[in-house]
Amino acid sequence: MYVFKVPFKTLKLLGLVLVLALGILIEQRVVVIVAHLPTPIDQVKTEKKVMALTINVDWGGEFLPGILDALDKYNGKATFFLTGRWAQNNPEMVKEIQARGHAIENHGYSHPHPDQISISANQEEILKTEKIVQEITGTKTKYYAPPYGEKGASGLKAAENLGYTTILWTLDTVDWRPESTPEIITKRIVDPAVRFGIKPTREGAIVLMHPKENTVKALPNILSRLANEGFQFITVNELITLEGVGDTTS
């Protein structure tokens, strides 16, 4: 029987060609995925004096009553993005937020870094929270605020696959930092600083907050000063549908 022998150098060359071809295929696949990533909404283009206040909640439940009272006083509505684990442990507060007329949306279940887990793991995070919130409120979530504001392919594709719109922000209170006093928090929203040579537009802005003590102290001042300028505070859904089409400024 004749045995066909291939020189070792030829085998090495064939192996190298195979590796290069596989690398090209993988690279093309990654490019395709990235090219089709949905764009998160961080602001809506409008000339109307409206803002969407968002409160991301995974802790700080003791400060939510103060936030709700301030919103009531100035007739403002906000969107609360809840983690599933927090909602599961605080169903009565979830119901209170809903009863006060605010929107409740999805912040994932356990507050992981979306960029560090797979698409399927991100989908599981969103779906677990969706189920918990729906059981408490009777309403299905449809907007997703990724933890840490991460906007990599994994989280964005997961949200899109489930029919969610990813929400980021225009103005960040950075209220979780110890040095963020009520005065600093207020200024970041009422008179935002120039960034990269651009003054952020407050009309149609999405504002990011968390349930912190200094946020409770700053919120009445933010609401009163902006209300005096004619601003109204509406939910994310209302903001996105205000002009008929949601869009970003970036």
PDB file of N, CA, C and O in Angstrom, residues 80-143:
ATOM      1  N   PHE A  80     -37.594  55.425  36.870  1.00  0.00           N
ATOM      2  CA  PHE A  80     -36.766  54.683  37.819  1.00  0.00           C
ATOM      3  C   PHE A  80     -36.305  53.382  37.165  1.00  0.00           C
ATOM      4  O   PHE A  80     -37.120  52.510  36.859  1.00  0.00           O
ATOM      5  N   PHE A  81     -35.001  53.267  36.966  1.00  0.00           N
ATOM      6  CA  PHE A  81     -34.431  52.043  36.419  1.00  0.00           C
ATOM      7  C   PHE A  81     -33.991  51.168  37.594  1.00  0.00           C
ATOM      8  O   PHE A  81     -33.040  51.503  38.314  1.00  0.00           O
ATOM      9  N   LEU A  82     -34.690  50.065  37.800  1.00  0.00           N
ATOM     10  CA  LEU A  82     -34.469  49.211  38.968  1.00  0.00           C
ATOM     11  C   LEU A  82     -33.723  47.937  38.597  1.00  0.00           C
ATOM     12  O   LEU A  82     -33.975  47.342  37.542  1.00  0.00           O
ATOM     13  N   THR A  83     -32.825  47.507  39.484  1.00  0.00           N
ATOM     14  CA  THR A  83     -32.284  46.159  39.324  1.00  0.00           C
ATOM     15  C   THR A  83     -33.328  45.170  39.837  1.00  0.00           C
ATOM     16  O   THR A  83     -34.107  45.476  40.747  1.00  0.00           O
ATOM     17  N   GLY A  84     -33.308  43.991  39.266  1.00  0.00           N
ATOM     18  CA  GLY A  84     -34.274  42.983  39.673  1.00  0.00           C
ATOM     19  C   GLY A  84     -34.120  42.563  41.117  1.00  0.00           C
ATOM     20  O   GLY A  84     -35.110  42.345  41.821  1.00  0.00           O
ATOM     21  N   ARG A  85     -32.876  42.478  41.571  1.00  0.00           N
ATOM     22  CA  ARG A  85     -32.671  42.035  42.954  1.00  0.00           C
ATOM     23  C   ARG A  85     -33.196  43.064  43.947  1.00  0.00           C
ATOM     24  O   ARG A  85     -33.724  42.714  45.003  1.00  0.00           O
ATOM     25  N   TRP A  86     -33.070  44.363  43.594  1.00  0.00           N
ATOM     26  CA  TRP A  86     -33.595  45.391  44.493  1.00  0.00           C
ATOM     27  C   TRP A  86     -35.123  45.364  44.476  1.00  0.00           C
ATOM     28  O   TRP A  86     -35.764  45.437  45.533  1.00  0.00           O
ATOM     29  N   ALA A  87     -35.697  45.278  43.295  1.00  0.00           N
ATOM     30  CA  ALA A  87     -37.162  45.251  43.185  1.00  0.00           C
ATOM     31  C   ALA A  87     -37.743  44.053  43.922  1.00  0.00           C
ATOM     32  O   ALA A  87     -38.774  44.162  44.603  1.00  0.00           O
ATOM     33  N   GLN A  88     -37.070  42.925  43.814  1.00  0.00           N
ATOM     34  CA  GLN A  88     -37.538  41.700  44.463  1.00  0.00           C
ATOM     35  C   GLN A  88     -37.566  41.856  45.974  1.00  0.00           C
ATOM     36  O   GLN A  88     -38.463  41.328  46.648  1.00  0.00           O
ATOM     37  N   ASN A  89     -36.619  42.595  46.515  1.00  0.00           N
ATOM     38  CA  ASN A  89     -36.527  42.793  47.966  1.00  0.00           C
ATOM     39  C   ASN A  89     -37.341  43.981  48.461  1.00  0.00           C
ATOM     40  O   ASN A  89     -37.498  44.147  49.675  1.00  0.00           O
ATOM     41  N   ASN A  90     -37.844  44.807  47.530  1.00  0.00           N
ATOM     42  CA  ASN A  90     -38.575  46.019  47.933  1.00  0.00           C
ATOM     43  C   ASN A  90     -39.854  46.201  47.125  1.00  0.00           C
ATOM     44  O   ASN A  90     -40.092  47.277  46.541  1.00  0.00           O
ATOM     45  N   PRO A  91     -40.705  45.187  47.082  1.00  0.00           N
ATOM     46  CA  PRO A  91     -41.905  45.279  46.225  1.00  0.00           C
ATOM     47  C   PRO A  91     -42.851  46.410  46.608  1.00  0.00           C
ATOM     48  O   PRO A  91     -43.486  47.012  45.728  1.00  0.00           O
ATOM     49  N   GLU A  92     -42.955  46.735  47.915  1.00  0.00           N
ATOM     50  CA  GLU A  92     -43.872  47.805  48.322  1.00  0.00           C
ATOM     51  C   GLU A  92     -43.389  49.167  47.842  1.00  0.00           C
ATOM     52  O   GLU A  92     -44.193  50.020  47.445  1.00  0.00           O
ATOM     53  N   MET A  93     -42.083  49.382  47.867  1.00  0.00           N
ATOM     54  CA  MET A  93     -41.555  50.650  47.354  1.00  0.00           C
ATOM     55  C   MET A  93     -41.719  50.731  45.841  1.00  0.00           C
ATOM     56  O   MET A  93     -41.992  51.804  45.289  1.00  0.00           O
ATOM     57  N   VAL A  94     -41.575  49.592  45.152  1.00  0.00           N
ATOM     58  CA  VAL A  94     -41.804  49.570  43.708  1.00  0.00           C
ATOM     59  C   VAL A  94     -43.244  49.994  43.410  1.00  0.00           C
ATOM     60  O   VAL A  94     -43.497  50.813  42.522  1.00  0.00           O
ATOM     61  N   LYS A  95     -44.179  49.455  44.180  1.00  0.00           N
ATOM     62  CA  LYS A  95     -45.587  49.819  44.001  1.00  0.00           C
ATOM     63  C   LYS A  95     -45.831  51.295  44.311  1.00  0.00           C
ATOM     64  O   LYS A  95     -46.642  51.954  43.662  1.00  0.00           O
ATOM     65  N   GLU A  96     -45.112  51.822  45.307  1.00  0.00           N
ATOM     66  CA  GLU A  96     -45.256  53.237  45.668  1.00  0.00           C
ATOM     67  C   GLU A  96     -44.765  54.140  44.539  1.00  0.00           C
ATOM     68  O   GLU A  96     -45.394  55.155  44.215  1.00  0.00           O
ATOM     69  N   ILE A  97     -43.636  53.765  43.933  1.00  0.00           N
ATOM     70  CA  ILE A  97     -43.107  54.537  42.801  1.00  0.00           C
ATOM     71  C   ILE A  97     -44.131  54.569  41.675  1.00  0.00           C
ATOM     72  O   ILE A  97     -44.414  55.619  41.089  1.00  0.00           O
ATOM     73  N   GLN A  98     -44.706  53.418  41.395  1.00  0.00           N
ATOM     74  CA  GLN A  98     -45.718  53.337  40.343  1.00  0.00           C
ATOM     75  C   GLN A  98     -46.971  54.145  40.708  1.00  0.00           C
ATOM     76  O   GLN A  98     -47.519  54.868  39.871  1.00  0.00           O
ATOM     77  N   ALA A  99     -47.395  54.047  41.956  1.00  0.00           N
ATOM     78  CA  ALA A  99     -48.604  54.748  42.405  1.00  0.00           C
ATOM     79  C   ALA A  99     -48.445  56.259  42.306  1.00  0.00           C
ATOM     80  O   ALA A  99     -49.433  56.987  42.118  1.00  0.00           O
ATOM     81  N   ARG A 100     -47.211  56.747  42.425  1.00  0.00           N
ATOM     82  CA  ARG A 100     -46.966  58.192  42.331  1.00  0.00           C
ATOM     83  C   ARG A 100     -46.902  58.676  40.877  1.00  0.00           C
ATOM     84  O   ARG A 100     -46.665  59.850  40.611  1.00  0.00           O
ATOM     85  N   GLY A 101     -47.084  57.750  39.934  1.00  0.00           N
ATOM     86  CA  GLY A 101     -47.153  58.136  38.523  1.00  0.00           C
ATOM     87  C   GLY A 101     -45.850  58.121  37.765  1.00  0.00           C
ATOM     88  O   GLY A 101     -45.753  58.680  36.666  1.00  0.00           O
ATOM     89  N   HIS A 102     -44.829  57.461  38.323  1.00  0.00           N
ATOM     90  CA  HIS A 102     -43.524  57.411  37.664  1.00  0.00           C
ATOM     91  C   HIS A 102     -43.366  56.130  36.847  1.00  0.00           C
ATOM     92  O   HIS A 102     -44.076  55.144  37.072  1.00  0.00           O
ATOM     93  N   ALA A 103     -42.436  56.155  35.913  1.00  0.00           N
ATOM     94  CA  ALA A 103     -42.166  54.991  35.073  1.00  0.00           C
ATOM     95  C   ALA A 103     -41.124  54.101  35.752  1.00  0.00           C
ATOM     96  O   ALA A 103     -40.194  54.592  36.403  1.00  0.00           O
ATOM     97  N   ILE A 104     -41.292  52.805  35.589  1.00  0.00           N
ATOM     98  CA  ILE A 104     -40.342  51.833  36.135  1.00  0.00           C
ATOM     99  C   ILE A 104     -39.771  51.028  34.983  1.00  0.00           C
ATOM    100  O   ILE A 104     -40.502  50.425  34.199  1.00  0.00           O
ATOM    101  N   GLU A 105     -38.439  51.034  34.878  1.00  0.00           N
ATOM    102  CA  GLU A 105     -37.777  50.354  33.770  1.00  0.00           C
ATOM    103  C   GLU A 105     -36.636  49.463  34.272  1.00  0.00           C
ATOM    104  O   GLU A 105     -36.485  49.262  35.470  1.00  0.00           O
ATOM    105  N   ASN A 106     -35.861  48.929  33.351  1.00  0.00           N
ATOM    106  CA  ASN A 106     -34.967  47.798  33.593  1.00  0.00           C
ATOM    107  C   ASN A 106     -33.498  48.205  33.726  1.00  0.00           C
ATOM    108  O   ASN A 106     -32.951  48.868  32.842  1.00  0.00           O
ATOM    109  N   HIS A 107     -32.875  47.789  34.827  1.00  0.00           N
ATOM    110  CA  HIS A 107     -31.459  48.075  35.086  1.00  0.00           C
ATOM    111  C   HIS A 107     -30.662  46.781  35.244  1.00  0.00           C
ATOM    112  O   HIS A 107     -29.608  46.757  35.881  1.00  0.00           O
ATOM    113  N   GLY A 108     -31.201  45.690  34.636  1.00  0.00           N
ATOM    114  CA  GLY A 108     -30.562  44.391  34.823  1.00  0.00           C
ATOM    115  C   GLY A 108     -30.897  43.830  36.190  1.00  0.00           C
ATOM    116  O   GLY A 108     -31.553  44.474  36.999  1.00  0.00           O
ATOM    117  N   TYR A 109     -30.444  42.625  36.470  1.00  0.00           N
ATOM    118  CA  TYR A 109     -30.805  41.978  37.729  1.00  0.00           C
ATOM    119  C   TYR A 109     -29.783  42.212  38.838  1.00  0.00           C
ATOM    120  O   TYR A 109     -30.122  42.662  39.925  1.00  0.00           O
ATOM    121  N   SER A 110     -28.508  41.925  38.569  1.00  0.00           N
ATOM    122  CA  SER A 110     -27.513  41.919  39.656  1.00  0.00           C
ATOM    123  C   SER A 110     -26.425  42.972  39.501  1.00  0.00           C
ATOM    124  O   SER A 110     -25.408  42.928  40.189  1.00  0.00           O
ATOM    125  N   HIS A 111     -26.629  43.922  38.592  1.00  0.00           N
ATOM    126  CA  HIS A 111     -25.697  45.042  38.379  1.00  0.00           C
ATOM    127  C   HIS A 111     -24.285  44.575  38.016  1.00  0.00           C
ATOM    128  O   HIS A 111     -23.289  45.046  38.571  1.00  0.00           O
ATOM    129  N   PRO A 112     -24.163  43.679  37.033  1.00  0.00           N
ATOM    130  CA  PRO A 112     -22.827  43.290  36.572  1.00  0.00           C
ATOM    131  C   PRO A 112     -22.291  44.320  35.584  1.00  0.00           C
ATOM    132  O   PRO A 112     -22.983  45.277  35.229  1.00  0.00           O
ATOM    133  N   HIS A 113     -21.055  44.118  35.136  1.00  0.00           N
ATOM    134  CA  HIS A 113     -20.515  44.921  34.039  1.00  0.00           C
ATOM    135  C   HIS A 113     -20.983  44.267  32.738  1.00  0.00           C
ATOM    136  O   HIS A 113     -20.501  43.186  32.379  1.00  0.00           O
ATOM    137  N   PRO A 114     -21.908  44.892  32.004  1.00  0.00           N
ATOM    138  CA  PRO A 114     -22.419  44.265  30.773  1.00  0.00           C
ATOM    139  C   PRO A 114     -21.334  43.928  29.760  1.00  0.00           C
ATOM    140  O   PRO A 114     -21.450  42.945  29.022  1.00  0.00           O
ATOM    141  N   ASP A 115     -20.290  44.750  29.709  1.00  0.00           N
ATOM    142  CA  ASP A 115     -19.226  44.515  28.733  1.00  0.00           C
ATOM    143  C   ASP A 115     -18.387  43.283  29.066  1.00  0.00           C
ATOM    144  O   ASP A 115     -17.626  42.805  28.220  1.00  0.00           O
ATOM    145  N   GLN A 116     -18.511  42.782  30.288  1.00  0.00           N
ATOM    146  CA  GLN A 116     -17.671  41.670  30.721  1.00  0.00           C
ATOM    147  C   GLN A 116     -18.401  40.327  30.720  1.00  0.00           C
ATOM    148  O   GLN A 116     -17.830  39.311  31.117  1.00  0.00           O
ATOM    149  N   ILE A 117     -19.664  40.323  30.301  1.00  0.00           N
ATOM    150  CA  ILE A 117     -20.412  39.077  30.230  1.00  0.00           C
ATOM    151  C   ILE A 117     -20.981  38.912  28.825  1.00  0.00           C
ATOM    152  O   ILE A 117     -21.001  39.846  28.038  1.00  0.00           O
ATOM    153  N   SER A 118     -21.455  37.719  28.517  1.00  0.00           N
ATOM    154  CA  SER A 118     -21.913  37.399  27.168  1.00  0.00           C
ATOM    155  C   SER A 118     -23.267  38.027  26.854  1.00  0.00           C
ATOM    156  O   SER A 118     -23.968  38.530  27.747  1.00  0.00           O
ATOM    157  N   ILE A 119     -23.642  37.961  25.590  1.00  0.00           N
ATOM    158  CA  ILE A 119     -24.957  38.443  25.170  1.00  0.00           C
ATOM    159  C   ILE A 119     -26.047  37.665  25.895  1.00  0.00           C
ATOM    160  O   ILE A 119     -27.009  38.250  26.417  1.00  0.00           O
ATOM    161  N   SER A 120     -25.904  36.339  25.957  1.00  0.00           N
ATOM    162  CA  SER A 120     -26.937  35.523  26.611  1.00  0.00           C
ATOM    163  C   SER A 120     -27.029  35.828  28.102  1.00  0.00           C
ATOM    164  O   SER A 120     -28.130  35.858  28.674  1.00  0.00           O
ATOM    165  N   ALA A 121     -25.899  36.093  28.746  1.00  0.00           N
ATOM    166  CA  ALA A 121     -25.911  36.432  30.173  1.00  0.00           C
ATOM    167  C   ALA A 121     -26.585  37.785  30.389  1.00  0.00           C
ATOM    168  O   ALA A 121     -27.333  37.971  31.360  1.00  0.00           O
ATOM    169  N   ASN A 122     -26.330  38.727  29.501  1.00  0.00           N
ATOM    170  CA  ASN A 122     -27.004  40.030  29.590  1.00  0.00           C
ATOM    171  C   ASN A 122     -28.505  39.885  29.374  1.00  0.00           C
ATOM    172  O   ASN A 122     -29.302  40.531  30.055  1.00  0.00           O
ATOM    173  N   GLN A 123     -28.882  39.041  28.441  1.00  0.00           N
ATOM    174  CA  GLN A 123     -30.305  38.809  28.205  1.00  0.00           C
ATOM    175  C   GLN A 123     -30.974  38.213  29.439  1.00  0.00           C
ATOM    176  O   GLN A 123     -32.096  38.583  29.799  1.00  0.00           O
ATOM    177  N   GLU A 124     -30.275  37.311  30.093  1.00  0.00           N
ATOM    178  CA  GLU A 124     -30.821  36.710  31.312  1.00  0.00           C
ATOM    179  C   GLU A 124     -31.011  37.767  32.397  1.00  0.00           C
ATOM    180  O   GLU A 124     -32.020  37.762  33.113  1.00  0.00           O
ATOM    181  N   GLU A 125     -30.057  38.682  32.512  1.00  0.00           N
ATOM    182  CA  GLU A 125     -30.158  39.768  33.483  1.00  0.00           C
ATOM    183  C   GLU A 125     -31.409  40.617  33.227  1.00  0.00           C
ATOM    184  O   GLU A 125     -32.162  40.944  34.146  1.00  0.00           O
ATOM    185  N   ILE A 126     -31.624  40.961  31.977  1.00  0.00           N
ATOM    186  CA  ILE A 126     -32.765  41.802  31.617  1.00  0.00           C
ATOM    187  C   ILE A 126     -34.081  41.060  31.825  1.00  0.00           C
ATOM    188  O   ILE A 126     -35.039  41.608  32.387  1.00  0.00           O
ATOM    189  N   LEU A 127     -34.124  39.810  31.385  1.00  0.00           N
ATOM    190  CA  LEU A 127     -35.368  39.045  31.477  1.00  0.00           C
ATOM    191  C   LEU A 127     -35.766  38.750  32.920  1.00  0.00           C
ATOM    192  O   LEU A 127     -36.957  38.754  33.253  1.00  0.00           O
ATOM    193  N   LYS A 128     -34.787  38.497  33.773  1.00  0.00           N
ATOM    194  CA  LYS A 128     -35.106  38.244  35.185  1.00  0.00           C
ATOM    195  C   LYS A 128     -35.750  39.474  35.816  1.00  0.00           C
ATOM    196  O   LYS A 128     -36.732  39.379  36.559  1.00  0.00           O
ATOM    197  N   THR A 129     -35.212  40.640  35.500  1.00  0.00           N
ATOM    198  CA  THR A 129     -35.776  41.886  36.034  1.00  0.00           C
ATOM    199  C   THR A 129     -37.146  42.163  35.426  1.00  0.00           C
ATOM    200  O   THR A 129     -38.071  42.584  36.130  1.00  0.00           O
ATOM    201  N   GLU A 130     -37.274  41.931  34.141  1.00  0.00           N
ATOM    202  CA  GLU A 130     -38.563  42.122  33.472  1.00  0.00           C
ATOM    203  C   GLU A 130     -39.655  41.314  34.167  1.00  0.00           C
ATOM    204  O   GLU A 130     -40.756  41.820  34.432  1.00  0.00           O
ATOM    205  N   LYS A 131     -39.359  40.068  34.470  1.00  0.00           N
ATOM    206  CA  LYS A 131     -40.336  39.179  35.107  1.00  0.00           C
ATOM    207  C   LYS A 131     -40.716  39.673  36.500  1.00  0.00           C
ATOM    208  O   LYS A 131     -41.898  39.717  36.872  1.00  0.00           O
ATOM    209  N   ILE A 132     -39.719  40.077  37.279  1.00  0.00           N
ATOM    210  CA  ILE A 132     -39.962  40.540  38.645  1.00  0.00           C
ATOM    211  C   ILE A 132     -40.795  41.813  38.645  1.00  0.00           C
ATOM    212  O   ILE A 132     -41.782  41.935  39.386  1.00  0.00           O
ATOM    213  N   VAL A 133     -40.403  42.774  37.817  1.00  0.00           N
ATOM    214  CA  VAL A 133     -41.138  44.049  37.757  1.00  0.00           C
ATOM    215  C   VAL A 133     -42.568  43.823  37.277  1.00  0.00           C
ATOM    216  O   VAL A 133     -43.517  44.409  37.811  1.00  0.00           O
ATOM    217  N   GLN A 134     -42.725  42.981  36.291  1.00  0.00           N
ATOM    218  CA  GLN A 134     -44.070  42.725  35.766  1.00  0.00           C
ATOM    219  C   GLN A 134     -44.965  42.048  36.807  1.00  0.00           C
ATOM    220  O   GLN A 134     -46.151  42.355  36.904  1.00  0.00           O
ATOM    221  N   GLU A 135     -44.382  41.163  37.602  1.00  0.00           N
ATOM    222  CA  GLU A 135     -45.151  40.509  38.655  1.00  0.00           C
ATOM    223  C   GLU A 135     -45.600  41.507  39.716  1.00  0.00           C
ATOM    224  O   GLU A 135     -46.687  41.376  40.291  1.00  0.00           O
ATOM    225  N   ILE A 136     -44.787  42.524  39.980  1.00  0.00           N
ATOM    226  CA  ILE A 136     -45.108  43.520  41.011  1.00  0.00           C
ATOM    227  C   ILE A 136     -46.050  44.589  40.484  1.00  0.00           C
ATOM    228  O   ILE A 136     -47.003  44.986  41.159  1.00  0.00           O
ATOM    229  N   THR A 137     -45.785  45.059  39.262  1.00  0.00           N
ATOM    230  CA  THR A 137     -46.522  46.224  38.739  1.00  0.00           C
ATOM    231  C   THR A 137     -47.577  45.890  37.692  1.00  0.00           C
ATOM    232  O   THR A 137     -48.450  46.712  37.409  1.00  0.00           O
ATOM    233  N   GLY A 138     -47.462  44.719  37.097  1.00  0.00           N
ATOM    234  CA  GLY A 138     -48.374  44.368  36.013  1.00  0.00           C
ATOM    235  C   GLY A 138     -47.984  44.981  34.687  1.00  0.00           C
ATOM    236  O   GLY A 138     -48.698  44.852  33.697  1.00  0.00           O
ATOM    237  N   THR A 139     -46.830  45.624  34.647  1.00  0.00           N
ATOM    238  CA  THR A 139     -46.375  46.306  33.434  1.00  0.00           C
ATOM    239  C   THR A 139     -45.021  45.772  32.995  1.00  0.00           C
ATOM    240  O   THR A 139     -44.115  45.607  33.819  1.00  0.00           O
ATOM    241  N   LYS A 140     -44.859  45.531  31.710  1.00  0.00           N
ATOM    242  CA  LYS A 140     -43.601  45.029  31.161  1.00  0.00           C
ATOM    243  C   LYS A 140     -42.640  46.187  30.897  1.00  0.00           C
ATOM    244  O   LYS A 140     -43.035  47.225  30.364  1.00  0.00           O
ATOM    245  N   THR A 141     -41.401  46.027  31.283  1.00  0.00           N
ATOM    246  CA  THR A 141     -40.387  47.043  30.999  1.00  0.00           C
ATOM    247  C   THR A 141     -39.997  46.990  29.518  1.00  0.00           C
ATOM    248  O   THR A 141     -40.065  45.941  28.887  1.00  0.00           O
ATOM    249  N   LYS A 142     -39.548  48.150  28.983  1.00  0.00           N
ATOM    250  CA  LYS A 142     -39.119  48.182  27.580  1.00  0.00           C
ATOM    251  C   LYS A 142     -37.879  49.039  27.343  1.00  0.00           C
ATOM    252  O   LYS A 142     -37.348  49.074  26.242  1.00  0.00           O
ATOM    253  N   TYR A 143     -37.432  49.721  28.386  1.00  0.00           N
ATOM    254  CA  TYR A 143     -36.194  50.493  28.292  1.00  0.00           C
ATOM    255  C   TYR A 143     -35.159  49.898  29.236  1.00  0.00           C
ATOM    256  O   TYR A 143     -35.486  49.450  30.341  1.00  0.00           O
TER     257      TYR A 143
END
